[in-house]
Amino acid sequence: MDIKVKETKGQIAAILESYHHDKKWLISILQDIQGQHHYLPREALVEVSEGLKIPLSQVYSVATFFKAFSLKPRGEHTVTCCMGTACHVRGAVKVLEKLERDLGVNRGDTTANGKYTLETVNCVGACALGPIVIVDGEHSGQMTTDKVKPLLEKYS
């Protein structure tokens, strides 16, 4: 077993222990694991299943039901571009295209260096600020293609 796997097993064991191996805390446990790894590794889900004595299918069911969880590696920073109607008519498509070019990824993907994950949403409910881009929960409204590079530079 390599050092990284041992380290991960130790982290998962500590998380499970902090919740007293109680299956009612499954969502919180998964949130803590994702907080450490930026996604839910398969090995971690297996360990959670064993540690909580619940079927692996139940762990996967929860992990795939909530959009907040990811089964593939995510970036250190999440960049979300709103594609709702108000944002769309104000230029969100151009902003998204600029984000894709500057990051070198398509929506739904993570940069090769693991720094950014680019995603879109249908609406964030901030229509008056559109187009809007959210990085790690911080909203940047009235976004233009000229504002994309300076925004990303804040997180590099």
Tab-separated table of C-alpha atoms in Angstrom:
chain	number	residue	atom	x	y	z
A	1	MET	CA	0.000	0.000	0.000
A	2	ASP	CA	1.496	3.340	-0.987
A	3	ILE	CA	1.807	6.307	1.364
A	4	LYS	CA	-1.022	8.298	-0.278
A	5	VAL	CA	-3.508	5.431	0.159
A	6	LYS	CA	-2.430	4.965	3.804
A	7	GLU	CA	-2.815	8.700	4.400
A	8	THR	CA	-6.291	8.697	2.829
A	9	LYS	CA	-7.363	5.659	4.880
A	10	GLY	CA	-6.211	7.424	8.030
A	11	GLN	CA	-8.148	10.566	7.120
A	12	ILE	CA	-11.332	8.611	6.402
A	13	ALA	CA	-10.962	6.650	9.624
A	14	ALA	CA	-10.601	9.905	11.571
A	15	ILE	CA	-13.702	11.370	9.910
A	16	LEU	CA	-15.727	8.245	10.664
A	17	GLU	CA	-14.534	8.307	14.265
A	18	SER	CA	-15.489	11.972	14.642
A	19	TYR	CA	-19.064	10.971	13.757
A	20	HIS	CA	-18.921	7.876	15.991
A	21	HIS	CA	-19.452	5.606	12.958
A	22	ASP	CA	-23.107	6.670	12.988
A	23	LYS	CA	-24.812	6.241	9.607
A	24	LYS	CA	-27.216	9.117	10.280
A	25	TRP	CA	-24.243	11.424	9.571
A	26	LEU	CA	-23.545	9.982	6.111
A	27	ILE	CA	-24.042	13.295	4.291
A	28	SER	CA	-21.801	15.161	6.741
A	29	ILE	CA	-19.151	12.461	6.445
A	30	LEU	CA	-19.213	12.717	2.655
A	31	GLN	CA	-18.995	16.515	2.880
A	32	ASP	CA	-15.902	16.249	5.077
A	33	ILE	CA	-14.266	13.775	2.703
A	34	GLN	CA	-15.005	15.962	-0.296
A	35	GLY	CA	-13.676	18.966	1.609
A	36	GLN	CA	-10.317	17.217	1.952
A	37	HIS	CA	-10.072	15.663	-1.508
A	38	HIS	CA	-12.225	18.007	-3.646
A	39	TYR	CA	-14.201	14.919	-4.722
A	40	LEU	CA	-15.270	11.523	-3.386
A	41	PRO	CA	-12.674	8.878	-4.278
A	42	ARG	CA	-14.032	5.365	-4.785
A	43	GLU	CA	-11.720	3.994	-2.084
A	44	ALA	CA	-13.171	6.480	0.395
A	45	LEU	CA	-16.736	5.433	-0.423
A	46	VAL	CA	-15.827	1.791	0.131
A	47	GLU	CA	-14.256	2.663	3.476
A	48	VAL	CA	-17.343	4.670	4.491
A	49	SER	CA	-19.558	1.731	3.548
A	50	GLU	CA	-17.486	-0.635	5.654
A	51	GLY	CA	-17.063	1.820	8.535
A	52	LEU	CA	-20.787	2.570	8.782
A	53	LYS	CA	-21.795	-1.026	8.027
A	54	ILE	CA	-24.125	0.022	5.215
A	55	PRO	CA	-24.236	-1.188	1.602
A	56	LEU	CA	-21.898	0.529	-0.840
A	57	SER	CA	-24.936	1.100	-3.072
A	58	GLN	CA	-26.474	3.261	-0.328
A	59	VAL	CA	-23.318	5.386	-0.074
A	60	TYR	CA	-23.241	5.796	-3.872
A	61	SER	CA	-26.945	6.616	-3.882
A	62	VAL	CA	-26.382	9.588	-1.581
A	63	ALA	CA	-23.147	10.620	-3.314
A	64	THR	CA	-24.836	10.739	-6.725
A	65	PHE	CA	-28.149	12.244	-5.598
A	66	PHE	CA	-26.729	15.563	-4.390
A	67	LYS	CA	-25.203	17.866	-7.012
A	68	ALA	CA	-22.768	19.160	-4.381
A	69	PHE	CA	-20.905	15.844	-4.474
A	70	SER	CA	-18.539	14.827	-7.255
A	71	LEU	CA	-17.163	11.384	-8.050
A	72	LYS	CA	-14.407	12.817	-10.228
A	73	PRO	CA	-11.607	15.136	-9.110
A	74	ARG	CA	-12.587	18.783	-8.867
A	75	GLY	CA	-10.410	21.829	-8.847
A	76	GLU	CA	-9.262	23.809	-5.879
A	77	HIS	CA	-11.559	26.606	-7.120
A	78	THR	CA	-15.027	26.162	-8.591
A	79	VAL	CA	-15.960	28.650	-11.307
A	80	THR	CA	-19.688	28.733	-12.043
A	81	CYS	CA	-21.214	30.653	-14.915
A	82	CYS	CA	-24.957	31.343	-14.789
A	83	MET	CA	-26.726	30.529	-18.046
A	84	GLY	CA	-30.219	31.596	-16.993
A	85	THR	CA	-32.364	33.650	-19.367
A	86	ALA	CA	-31.421	37.063	-17.949
A	87	CYS	CA	-27.707	36.207	-17.987
A	88	HIS	CA	-27.972	34.582	-21.403
A	89	VAL	CA	-29.487	37.632	-23.097
A	90	ARG	CA	-26.838	39.834	-21.484
A	91	GLY	CA	-23.894	37.867	-22.880
A	92	ALA	CA	-23.323	34.848	-20.645
A	93	VAL	CA	-22.476	32.657	-23.653
A	94	LYS	CA	-19.552	34.934	-24.587
A	95	VAL	CA	-18.401	35.017	-20.949
A	96	LEU	CA	-18.518	31.203	-20.766
A	97	GLU	CA	-16.570	30.897	-24.020
A	98	LYS	CA	-13.920	33.261	-22.621
A	99	LEU	CA	-13.741	31.236	-19.386
A	100	GLU	CA	-13.289	28.046	-21.414
A	101	ARG	CA	-10.497	29.615	-23.490
A	102	ASP	CA	-8.676	31.164	-20.530
A	103	LEU	CA	-8.899	28.018	-18.401
A	104	GLY	CA	-8.303	25.635	-21.290
A	105	VAL	CA	-11.258	23.401	-20.361
A	106	ASN	CA	-14.867	22.873	-21.343
A	107	ARG	CA	-17.725	23.288	-18.893
A	108	GLY	CA	-17.881	20.343	-16.531
A	109	ASP	CA	-14.122	19.781	-16.653
A	110	THR	CA	-11.199	20.477	-14.348
A	111	THR	CA	-7.933	22.074	-15.418
A	112	ALA	CA	-4.952	19.723	-15.770
A	113	ASN	CA	-3.218	21.378	-12.808
A	114	GLY	CA	-6.254	20.804	-10.575
A	115	LYS	CA	-6.687	24.515	-9.929
A	116	TYR	CA	-10.158	25.146	-11.431
A	117	THR	CA	-13.378	23.312	-12.216
A	118	LEU	CA	-15.682	25.115	-14.656
A	119	GLU	CA	-19.409	24.524	-14.433
A	120	THR	CA	-22.646	26.143	-15.491
A	121	VAL	CA	-25.992	26.469	-13.752
A	122	ASN	CA	-29.414	27.313	-15.113
A	123	CYS	CA	-30.025	30.211	-12.721
A	124	VAL	CA	-28.508	31.560	-9.515
A	125	GLY	CA	-31.402	33.911	-8.797
A	126	ALA	CA	-29.384	37.099	-9.153
A	127	CYS	CA	-30.893	38.156	-12.469
A	128	ALA	CA	-30.383	41.881	-11.938
A	129	LEU	CA	-26.614	41.265	-11.726
A	130	GLY	CA	-26.351	39.167	-14.889
A	131	PRO	CA	-24.313	37.888	-16.442
A	132	ILE	CA	-22.893	36.480	-13.246
A	133	VAL	CA	-19.884	34.289	-12.493
A	134	ILE	CA	-19.359	32.733	-9.083
A	135	VAL	CA	-15.933	31.623	-7.891
A	136	ASP	CA	-15.929	29.677	-4.621
A	137	GLY	CA	-19.215	31.280	-3.604
A	138	GLU	CA	-18.120	34.849	-4.390
A	139	HIS	CA	-20.480	36.492	-6.911
A	140	SER	CA	-19.162	38.756	-9.664
A	141	GLY	CA	-22.017	40.456	-11.468
A	142	GLN	CA	-22.319	42.327	-14.742
A	143	MET	CA	-19.527	40.126	-16.044
A	144	THR	CA	-17.995	40.819	-19.429
A	145	THR	CA	-15.304	39.033	-21.396
A	146	ASP	CA	-12.889	41.820	-20.411
A	147	LYS	CA	-13.480	41.089	-16.713
A	148	VAL	CA	-12.808	37.338	-16.940
A	149	LYS	CA	-8.992	37.427	-16.855
A	150	PRO	CA	-8.753	39.830	-13.881
A	151	LEU	CA	-11.308	37.711	-12.004
A	152	LEU	CA	-9.344	34.499	-12.541
A	153	GLU	CA	-6.073	36.214	-11.603
A	154	LYS	CA	-7.501	36.842	-8.109
A	155	TYR	CA	-7.451	33.075	-7.571
A	156	SER	CA	-4.128	32.130	-9.144
